[in-house]
Amino acid sequence: MLALSPVTVMAQQKAADPAVIAKGEYLARAGDCIACHTAREGKTFAGGLPMKTPFGTLYTSNITPDPQTGIGTWTSDQFYQMMHNGRFPDGGLVYPAMPFASYSKVTREDSDAIYAYLRTVTPVKQLNK
């Protein structure tokens, strides 16, 4: 099996069209991604927000493009699969946080736009809890 390094994956991802990035920013705002993926006093989209659920306390994930602790090595396919199937790239479950019911209805085009936008935000090295 061929494994790609994070640098190889990042090099293969082409730069997104500014209009696609703008659409992704609009959709990320409309979907209120920042509300869950930014802890109080935390850095934007770096996760770490505690959420009490019947399953226990969950901590939201870092969705910045940091390659070690965020989604910096994810492909647009992996991002789409997480949105729709609630799976991390390694196959682990994001449940019960994802797939969030309304986000599983996001089209591939819109998911790719959100992904393109998130690739432009400041990377934050912050481990997920």
Short mmCIF file of C-alpha atoms in Angstrom, two decimals:
data_model
loop_
_atom_site.label_atom_id
_atom_site.label_comp_id
_atom_site.label_asym_id
_atom_site.label_seq_id
_atom_site.Cartn_x
_atom_site.Cartn_y
_atom_site.Cartn_z
CA MET A 1 0.00 0.00 0.00
CA LEU A 2 1.30 3.44 -0.90
CA ALA A 3 1.31 6.02 1.90
CA LEU A 4 1.62 9.72 1.22
CA SER A 5 3.46 12.03 3.56
CA PRO A 6 1.69 15.17 4.81
CA VAL A 7 4.00 17.27 2.63
CA THR A 8 3.09 15.23 -0.46
CA VAL A 9 -0.63 15.54 0.25
CA MET A 10 -0.36 19.30 0.77
CA ALA A 11 1.67 19.71 -2.42
CA GLN A 12 -0.93 17.80 -4.41
CA GLN A 13 -3.80 19.98 -3.21
CA LYS A 14 -4.21 22.72 -5.74
CA ALA A 15 -4.90 26.30 -4.77
CA ALA A 16 -8.61 26.99 -4.66
CA ASP A 17 -10.33 29.66 -6.70
CA PRO A 18 -10.94 32.86 -4.66
CA ALA A 19 -14.67 32.65 -5.46
CA VAL A 20 -14.79 29.11 -4.04
CA ILE A 21 -12.97 30.26 -0.90
CA ALA A 22 -15.41 33.17 -0.49
CA LYS A 23 -18.34 30.79 -0.86
CA GLY A 24 -16.77 28.48 1.71
CA GLU A 25 -16.34 31.34 4.16
CA TYR A 26 -19.99 32.29 3.67
CA LEU A 27 -21.09 28.68 4.25
CA ALA A 28 -18.85 28.26 7.30
CA ARG A 29 -20.41 31.40 8.78
CA ALA A 30 -23.95 30.29 7.86
CA GLY A 31 -23.28 26.87 9.38
CA ASP A 32 -21.76 28.55 12.46
CA CYS A 33 -18.66 26.32 12.45
CA ILE A 34 -16.93 28.81 14.73
CA ALA A 35 -19.51 28.29 17.51
CA CYS A 36 -18.45 24.69 18.10
CA HIS A 37 -14.87 24.73 16.87
CA THR A 38 -13.66 27.72 18.91
CA ALA A 39 -13.30 27.46 22.70
CA ARG A 40 -13.92 30.46 24.91
CA GLU A 41 -10.75 32.51 24.92
CA GLY A 42 -9.44 30.06 22.31
CA LYS A 43 -8.07 30.54 18.84
CA THR A 44 -10.48 30.51 15.91
CA PHE A 45 -11.36 27.01 14.67
CA ALA A 46 -8.74 25.39 16.96
CA GLY A 47 -11.38 23.34 18.79
CA GLY A 48 -11.22 22.43 22.45
CA LEU A 49 -14.73 23.62 23.31
CA PRO A 50 -16.22 21.29 25.95
CA MET A 51 -19.73 20.10 25.10
CA LYS A 52 -21.71 18.16 27.68
CA THR A 53 -23.75 15.35 26.13
CA PRO A 54 -25.55 12.26 27.44
CA PHE A 55 -22.40 10.39 26.34
CA GLY A 56 -20.13 12.52 28.51
CA THR A 57 -18.17 15.66 27.75
CA LEU A 58 -16.91 15.96 24.19
CA TYR A 59 -14.25 18.40 23.07
CA THR A 60 -14.53 19.85 19.60
CA SER A 61 -11.83 19.18 17.02
CA ASN A 62 -9.22 21.50 15.60
CA ILE A 63 -10.29 22.28 12.02
CA THR A 64 -7.45 24.66 11.18
CA PRO A 65 -5.00 23.58 8.46
CA ASP A 66 -2.31 22.65 10.98
CA PRO A 67 -0.78 19.41 9.61
CA GLN A 68 -0.12 17.81 13.01
CA THR A 69 -3.24 18.70 15.03
CA GLY A 70 -5.81 19.99 12.54
CA ILE A 71 -7.05 19.05 9.09
CA GLY A 72 -3.91 20.16 7.25
CA THR A 73 -3.21 16.71 5.81
CA TRP A 74 -6.83 15.89 5.00
CA THR A 75 -8.02 15.76 1.43
CA SER A 76 -11.30 17.25 0.30
CA ASP A 77 -12.58 13.66 0.00
CA GLN A 78 -11.74 12.96 3.64
CA PHE A 79 -13.40 16.20 4.73
CA TYR A 80 -16.55 15.30 2.78
CA GLN A 81 -16.59 11.81 4.31
CA MET A 82 -16.33 13.30 7.79
CA MET A 83 -19.23 15.68 7.09
CA HIS A 84 -21.43 12.92 5.66
CA ASN A 85 -20.38 9.76 7.47
CA GLY A 86 -18.82 11.04 10.68
CA ARG A 87 -15.50 9.30 10.16
CA PHE A 88 -11.97 10.55 10.65
CA PRO A 89 -9.49 9.80 7.83
CA ASP A 90 -8.23 6.80 9.84
CA GLY A 91 -11.78 5.39 9.93
CA GLY A 92 -12.45 6.26 13.57
CA LEU A 93 -15.89 7.53 14.50
CA VAL A 94 -16.51 11.21 15.21
CA TYR A 95 -19.86 10.14 16.75
CA PRO A 96 -21.85 11.54 18.51
CA ALA A 97 -20.73 14.93 17.24
CA MET A 98 -20.75 14.06 13.55
CA PRO A 99 -22.35 13.48 11.24
CA PHE A 100 -24.46 16.40 12.45
CA ALA A 101 -27.86 15.90 10.83
CA SER A 102 -28.03 19.11 8.80
CA TYR A 103 -24.36 18.96 7.78
CA SER A 104 -24.83 15.50 6.28
CA LYS A 105 -27.07 17.20 3.69
CA VAL A 106 -24.30 19.54 2.50
CA THR A 107 -23.56 19.00 -1.19
CA ARG A 108 -20.14 17.91 -2.37
CA GLU A 109 -19.63 21.31 -4.00
CA ASP A 110 -20.45 23.12 -0.76
CA SER A 111 -18.30 20.75 1.31
CA ASP A 112 -15.38 21.41 -1.05
CA ALA A 113 -15.93 25.16 -0.68
CA ILE A 114 -15.93 24.96 3.13
CA TYR A 115 -12.80 22.81 2.96
CA ALA A 116 -11.12 25.34 0.63
CA TYR A 117 -11.94 28.16 3.04
CA LEU A 118 -10.69 26.27 6.09
CA ARG A 119 -7.40 25.68 4.26
CA THR A 120 -6.91 29.48 4.26
CA VAL A 121 -7.38 30.15 7.97
CA THR A 122 -4.41 30.50 10.29
CA PRO A 123 -3.08 27.06 11.29
CA VAL A 124 -3.13 26.52 15.05
CA LYS A 125 -1.09 23.77 16.67
CA GLN A 126 -3.42 22.58 19.40
CA LEU A 127 -3.92 18.95 20.23
CA ASN A 128 -7.45 17.61 20.30
CA LYS A 129 -8.60 16.36 23.70
#
